[in-house]
mmCIF file with all atom_site columns, C-alpha atoms in Angstrom:
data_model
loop_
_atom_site.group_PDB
_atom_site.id
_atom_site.type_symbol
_atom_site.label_atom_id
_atom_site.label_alt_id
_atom_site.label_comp_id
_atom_site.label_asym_id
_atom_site.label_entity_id
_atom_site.label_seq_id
_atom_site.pdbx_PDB_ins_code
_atom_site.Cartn_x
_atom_site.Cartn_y
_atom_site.Cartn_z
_atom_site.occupancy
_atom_site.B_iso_or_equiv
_atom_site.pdbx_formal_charge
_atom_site.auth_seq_id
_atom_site.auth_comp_id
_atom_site.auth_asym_id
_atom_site.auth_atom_id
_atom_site.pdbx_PDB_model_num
ATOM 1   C CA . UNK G 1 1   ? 17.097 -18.689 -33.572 1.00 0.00 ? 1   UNK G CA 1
ATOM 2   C CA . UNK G 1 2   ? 17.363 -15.310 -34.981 1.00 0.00 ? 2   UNK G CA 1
ATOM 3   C CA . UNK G 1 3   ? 20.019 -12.808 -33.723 1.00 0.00 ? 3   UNK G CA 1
ATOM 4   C CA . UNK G 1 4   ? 18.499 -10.880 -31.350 1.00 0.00 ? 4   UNK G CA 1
ATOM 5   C CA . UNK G 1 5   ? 19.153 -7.091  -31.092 1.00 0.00 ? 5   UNK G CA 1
ATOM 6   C CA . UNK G 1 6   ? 19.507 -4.482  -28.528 1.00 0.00 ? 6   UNK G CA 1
ATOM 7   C CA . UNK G 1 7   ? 16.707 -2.320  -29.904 1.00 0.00 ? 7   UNK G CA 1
ATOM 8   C CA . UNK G 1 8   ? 14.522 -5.437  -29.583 1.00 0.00 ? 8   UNK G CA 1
ATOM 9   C CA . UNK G 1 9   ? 15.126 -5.790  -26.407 1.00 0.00 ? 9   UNK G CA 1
ATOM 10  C CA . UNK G 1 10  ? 14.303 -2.293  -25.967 1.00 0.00 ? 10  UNK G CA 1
ATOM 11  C CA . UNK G 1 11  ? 10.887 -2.739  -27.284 1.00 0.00 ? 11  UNK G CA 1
ATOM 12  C CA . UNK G 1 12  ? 10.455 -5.430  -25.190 1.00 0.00 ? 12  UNK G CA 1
ATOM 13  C CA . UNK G 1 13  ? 11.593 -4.020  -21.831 1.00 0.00 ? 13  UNK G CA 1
ATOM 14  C CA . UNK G 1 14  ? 14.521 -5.819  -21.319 1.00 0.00 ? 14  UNK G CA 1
ATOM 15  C CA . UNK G 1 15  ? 15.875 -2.663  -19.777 1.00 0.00 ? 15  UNK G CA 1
ATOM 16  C CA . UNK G 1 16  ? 13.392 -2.421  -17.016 1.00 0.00 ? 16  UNK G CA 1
ATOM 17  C CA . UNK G 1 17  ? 14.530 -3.792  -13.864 1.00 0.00 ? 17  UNK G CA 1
ATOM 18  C CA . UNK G 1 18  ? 12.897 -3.577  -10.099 1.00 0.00 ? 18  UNK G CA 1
ATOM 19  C CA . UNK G 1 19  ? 11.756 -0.982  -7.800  1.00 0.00 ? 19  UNK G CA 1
ATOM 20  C CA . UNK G 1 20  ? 14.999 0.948   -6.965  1.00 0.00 ? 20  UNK G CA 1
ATOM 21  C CA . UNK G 1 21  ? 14.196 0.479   -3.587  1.00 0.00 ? 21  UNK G CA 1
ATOM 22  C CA . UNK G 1 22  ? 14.757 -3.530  -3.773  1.00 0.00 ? 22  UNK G CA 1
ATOM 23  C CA . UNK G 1 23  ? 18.012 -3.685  -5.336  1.00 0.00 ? 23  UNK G CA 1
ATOM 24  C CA . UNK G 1 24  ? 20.898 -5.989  -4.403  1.00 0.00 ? 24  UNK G CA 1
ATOM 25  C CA . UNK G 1 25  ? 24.465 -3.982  -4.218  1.00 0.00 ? 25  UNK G CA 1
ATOM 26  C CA . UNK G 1 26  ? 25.953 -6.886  -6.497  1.00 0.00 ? 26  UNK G CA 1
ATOM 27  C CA . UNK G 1 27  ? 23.624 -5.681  -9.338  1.00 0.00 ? 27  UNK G CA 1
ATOM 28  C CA . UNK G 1 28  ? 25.216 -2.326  -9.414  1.00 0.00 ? 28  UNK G CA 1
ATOM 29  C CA . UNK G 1 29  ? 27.875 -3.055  -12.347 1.00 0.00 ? 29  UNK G CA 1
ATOM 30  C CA . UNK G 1 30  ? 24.731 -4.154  -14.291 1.00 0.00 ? 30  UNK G CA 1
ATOM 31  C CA . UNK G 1 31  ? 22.277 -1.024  -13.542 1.00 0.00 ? 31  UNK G CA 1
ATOM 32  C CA . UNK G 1 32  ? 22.716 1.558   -16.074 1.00 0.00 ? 32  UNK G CA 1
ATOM 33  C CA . UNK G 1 33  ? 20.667 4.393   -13.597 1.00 0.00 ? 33  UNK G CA 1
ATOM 34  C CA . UNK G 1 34  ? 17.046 4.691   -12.142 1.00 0.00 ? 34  UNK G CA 1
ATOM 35  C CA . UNK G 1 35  ? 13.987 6.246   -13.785 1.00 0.00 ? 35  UNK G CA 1
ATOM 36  C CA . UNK G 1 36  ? 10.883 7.193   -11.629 1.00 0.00 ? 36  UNK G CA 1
ATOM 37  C CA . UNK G 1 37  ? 12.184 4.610   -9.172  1.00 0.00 ? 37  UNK G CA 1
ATOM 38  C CA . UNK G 1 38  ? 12.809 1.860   -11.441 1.00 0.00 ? 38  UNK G CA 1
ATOM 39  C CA . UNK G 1 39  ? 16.501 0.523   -12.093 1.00 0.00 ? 39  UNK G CA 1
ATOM 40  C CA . UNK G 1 40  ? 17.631 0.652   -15.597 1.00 0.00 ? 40  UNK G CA 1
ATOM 41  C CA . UNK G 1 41  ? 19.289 -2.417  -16.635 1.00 0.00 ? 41  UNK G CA 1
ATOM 42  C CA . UNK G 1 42  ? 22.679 -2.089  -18.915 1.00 0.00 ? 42  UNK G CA 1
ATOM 43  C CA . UNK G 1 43  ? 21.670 -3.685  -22.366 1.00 0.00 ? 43  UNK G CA 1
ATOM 44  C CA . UNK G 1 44  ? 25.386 -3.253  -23.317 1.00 0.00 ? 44  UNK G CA 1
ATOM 45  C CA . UNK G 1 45  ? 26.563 -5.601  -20.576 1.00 0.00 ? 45  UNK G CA 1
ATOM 46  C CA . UNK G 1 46  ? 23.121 -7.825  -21.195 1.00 0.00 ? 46  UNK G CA 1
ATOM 47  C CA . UNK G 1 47  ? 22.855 -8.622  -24.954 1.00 0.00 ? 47  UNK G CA 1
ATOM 48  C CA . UNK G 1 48  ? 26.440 -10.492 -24.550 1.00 0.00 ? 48  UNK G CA 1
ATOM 49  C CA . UNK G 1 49  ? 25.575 -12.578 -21.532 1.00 0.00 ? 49  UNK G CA 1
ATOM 50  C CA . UNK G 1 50  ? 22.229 -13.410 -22.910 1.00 0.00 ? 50  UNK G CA 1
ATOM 51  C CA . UNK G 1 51  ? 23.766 -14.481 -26.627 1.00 0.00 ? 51  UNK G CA 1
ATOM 52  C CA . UNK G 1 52  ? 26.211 -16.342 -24.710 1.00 0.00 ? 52  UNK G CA 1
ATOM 53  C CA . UNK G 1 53  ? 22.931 -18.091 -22.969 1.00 0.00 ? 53  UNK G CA 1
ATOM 54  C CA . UNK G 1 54  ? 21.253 -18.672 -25.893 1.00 0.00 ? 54  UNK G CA 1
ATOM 55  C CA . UNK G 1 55  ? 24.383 -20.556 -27.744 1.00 0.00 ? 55  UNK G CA 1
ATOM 56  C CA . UNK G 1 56  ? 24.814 -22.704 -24.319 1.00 0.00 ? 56  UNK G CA 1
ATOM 57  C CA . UNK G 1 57  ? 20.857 -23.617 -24.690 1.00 0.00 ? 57  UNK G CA 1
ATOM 58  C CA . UNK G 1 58  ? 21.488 -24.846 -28.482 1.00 0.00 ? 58  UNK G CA 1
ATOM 59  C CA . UNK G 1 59  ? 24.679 -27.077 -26.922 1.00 0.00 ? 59  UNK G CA 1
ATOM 60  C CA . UNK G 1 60  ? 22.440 -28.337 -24.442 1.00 0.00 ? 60  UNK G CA 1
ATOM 61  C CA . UNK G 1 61  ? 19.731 -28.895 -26.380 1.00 0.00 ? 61  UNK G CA 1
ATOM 62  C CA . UNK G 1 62  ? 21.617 -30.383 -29.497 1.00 0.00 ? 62  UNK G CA 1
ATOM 63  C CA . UNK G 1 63  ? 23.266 -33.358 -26.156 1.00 0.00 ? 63  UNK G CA 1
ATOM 64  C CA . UNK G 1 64  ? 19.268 -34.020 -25.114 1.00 0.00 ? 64  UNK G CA 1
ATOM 65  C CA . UNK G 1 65  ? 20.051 -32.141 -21.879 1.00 0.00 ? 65  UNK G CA 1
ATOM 66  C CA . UNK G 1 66  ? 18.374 -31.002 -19.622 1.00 0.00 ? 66  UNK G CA 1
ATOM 67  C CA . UNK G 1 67  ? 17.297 -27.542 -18.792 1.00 0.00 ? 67  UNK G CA 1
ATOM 68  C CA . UNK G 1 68  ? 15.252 -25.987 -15.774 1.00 0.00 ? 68  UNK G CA 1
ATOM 69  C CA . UNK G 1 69  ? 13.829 -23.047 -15.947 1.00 0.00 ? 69  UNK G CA 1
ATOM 70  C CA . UNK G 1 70  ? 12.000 -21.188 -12.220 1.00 0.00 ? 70  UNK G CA 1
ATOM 71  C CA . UNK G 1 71  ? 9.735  -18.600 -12.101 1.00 0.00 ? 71  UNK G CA 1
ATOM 72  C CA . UNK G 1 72  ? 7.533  -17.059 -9.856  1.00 0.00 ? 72  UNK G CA 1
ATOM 73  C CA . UNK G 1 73  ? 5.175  -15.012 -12.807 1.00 0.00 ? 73  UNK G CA 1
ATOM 74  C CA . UNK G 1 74  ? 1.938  -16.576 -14.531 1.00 0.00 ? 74  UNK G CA 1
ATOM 75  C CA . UNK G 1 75  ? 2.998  -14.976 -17.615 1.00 0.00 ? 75  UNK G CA 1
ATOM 76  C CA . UNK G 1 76  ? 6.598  -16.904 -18.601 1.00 0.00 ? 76  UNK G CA 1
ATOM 77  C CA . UNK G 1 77  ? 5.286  -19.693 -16.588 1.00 0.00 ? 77  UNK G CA 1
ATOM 78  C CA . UNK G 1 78  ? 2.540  -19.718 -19.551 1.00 0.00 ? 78  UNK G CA 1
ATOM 79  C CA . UNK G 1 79  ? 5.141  -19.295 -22.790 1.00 0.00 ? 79  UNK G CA 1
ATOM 80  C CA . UNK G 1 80  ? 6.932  -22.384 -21.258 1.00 0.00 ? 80  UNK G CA 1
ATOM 81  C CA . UNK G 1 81  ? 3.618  -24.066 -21.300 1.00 0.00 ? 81  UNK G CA 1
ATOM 82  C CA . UNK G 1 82  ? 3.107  -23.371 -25.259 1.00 0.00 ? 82  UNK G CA 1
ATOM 83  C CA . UNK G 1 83  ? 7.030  -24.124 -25.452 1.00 0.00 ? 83  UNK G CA 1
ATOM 84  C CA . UNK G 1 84  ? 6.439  -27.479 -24.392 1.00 0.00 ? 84  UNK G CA 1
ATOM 85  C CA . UNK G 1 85  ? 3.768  -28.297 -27.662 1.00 0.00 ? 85  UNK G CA 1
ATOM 86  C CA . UNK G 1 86  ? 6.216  -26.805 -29.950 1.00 0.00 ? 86  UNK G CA 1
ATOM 87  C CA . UNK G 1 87  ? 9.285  -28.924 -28.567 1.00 0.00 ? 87  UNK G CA 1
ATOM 88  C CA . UNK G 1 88  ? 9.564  -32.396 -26.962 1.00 0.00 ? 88  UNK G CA 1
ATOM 89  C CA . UNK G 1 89  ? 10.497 -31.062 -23.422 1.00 0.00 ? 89  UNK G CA 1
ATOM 90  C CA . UNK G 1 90  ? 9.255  -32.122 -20.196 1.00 0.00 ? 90  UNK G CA 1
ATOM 91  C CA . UNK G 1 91  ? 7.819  -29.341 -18.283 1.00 0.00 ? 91  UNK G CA 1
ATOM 92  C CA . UNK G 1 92  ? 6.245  -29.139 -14.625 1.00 0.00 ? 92  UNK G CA 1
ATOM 93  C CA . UNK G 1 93  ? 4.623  -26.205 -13.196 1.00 0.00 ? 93  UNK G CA 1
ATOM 94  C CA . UNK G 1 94  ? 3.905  -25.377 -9.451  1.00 0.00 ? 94  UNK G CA 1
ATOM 95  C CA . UNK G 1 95  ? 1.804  -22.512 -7.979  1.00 0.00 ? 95  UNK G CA 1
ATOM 96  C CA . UNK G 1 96  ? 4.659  -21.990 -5.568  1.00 0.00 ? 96  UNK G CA 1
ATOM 97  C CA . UNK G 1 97  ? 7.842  -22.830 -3.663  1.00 0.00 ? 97  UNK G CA 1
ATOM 98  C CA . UNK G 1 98  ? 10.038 -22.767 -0.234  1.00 0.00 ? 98  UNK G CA 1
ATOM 99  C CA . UNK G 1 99  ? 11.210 -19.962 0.698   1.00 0.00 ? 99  UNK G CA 1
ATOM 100 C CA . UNK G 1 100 ? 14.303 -19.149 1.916   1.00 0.00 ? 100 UNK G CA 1
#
């Protein structure tokens, strides 16, 4: 996989996080500030964590481990859909889950 750089992230909204008013106080060392209500996520702090994600992916992926991945959006629920004809993964999709 290609190195991935901050300005890409940029352009691909990385940095835009949730409604300020739904915010969890343990976020804070990871919010960079607000803009018209919207948090600002730190890409500083996030393009190290999400390297470091990306290399424990490959080590997982080069032991045939597995990996789960949960989300509530149609939209990355779809790329993992295309992910699974481009790579021999298993993959099951719901249309929702328990809540807490």
């Amino acid at each position: 996989m290609t190195d991935v750089s901050m300005r890409q992230m940029l352009e691909a909204g990385v940095h835009f996080g949730h409604q300020t008013r739904f915010w969890c106080p343990r976020m804070s060392p990871y919010i960079f500030g607000s803009r018209n209500k919207i948090h600002i996520i730190n890409l500083e702090k996030t393009l190290p964590m999400f390297r470091e994600a990306i290399n424990f992916l490959g080590r997982v992926a080069t032991d045939k481990g597995t990996v789960l991945f949960v989300g509530t959006k149609d939209r990355p629920v779809n790329r993992f859909a295309n992910l699974r004809q481009v790579v021999a993964v298993r993959l099951s999709i719901t249309d929702g889950w328990v809540a807490c």
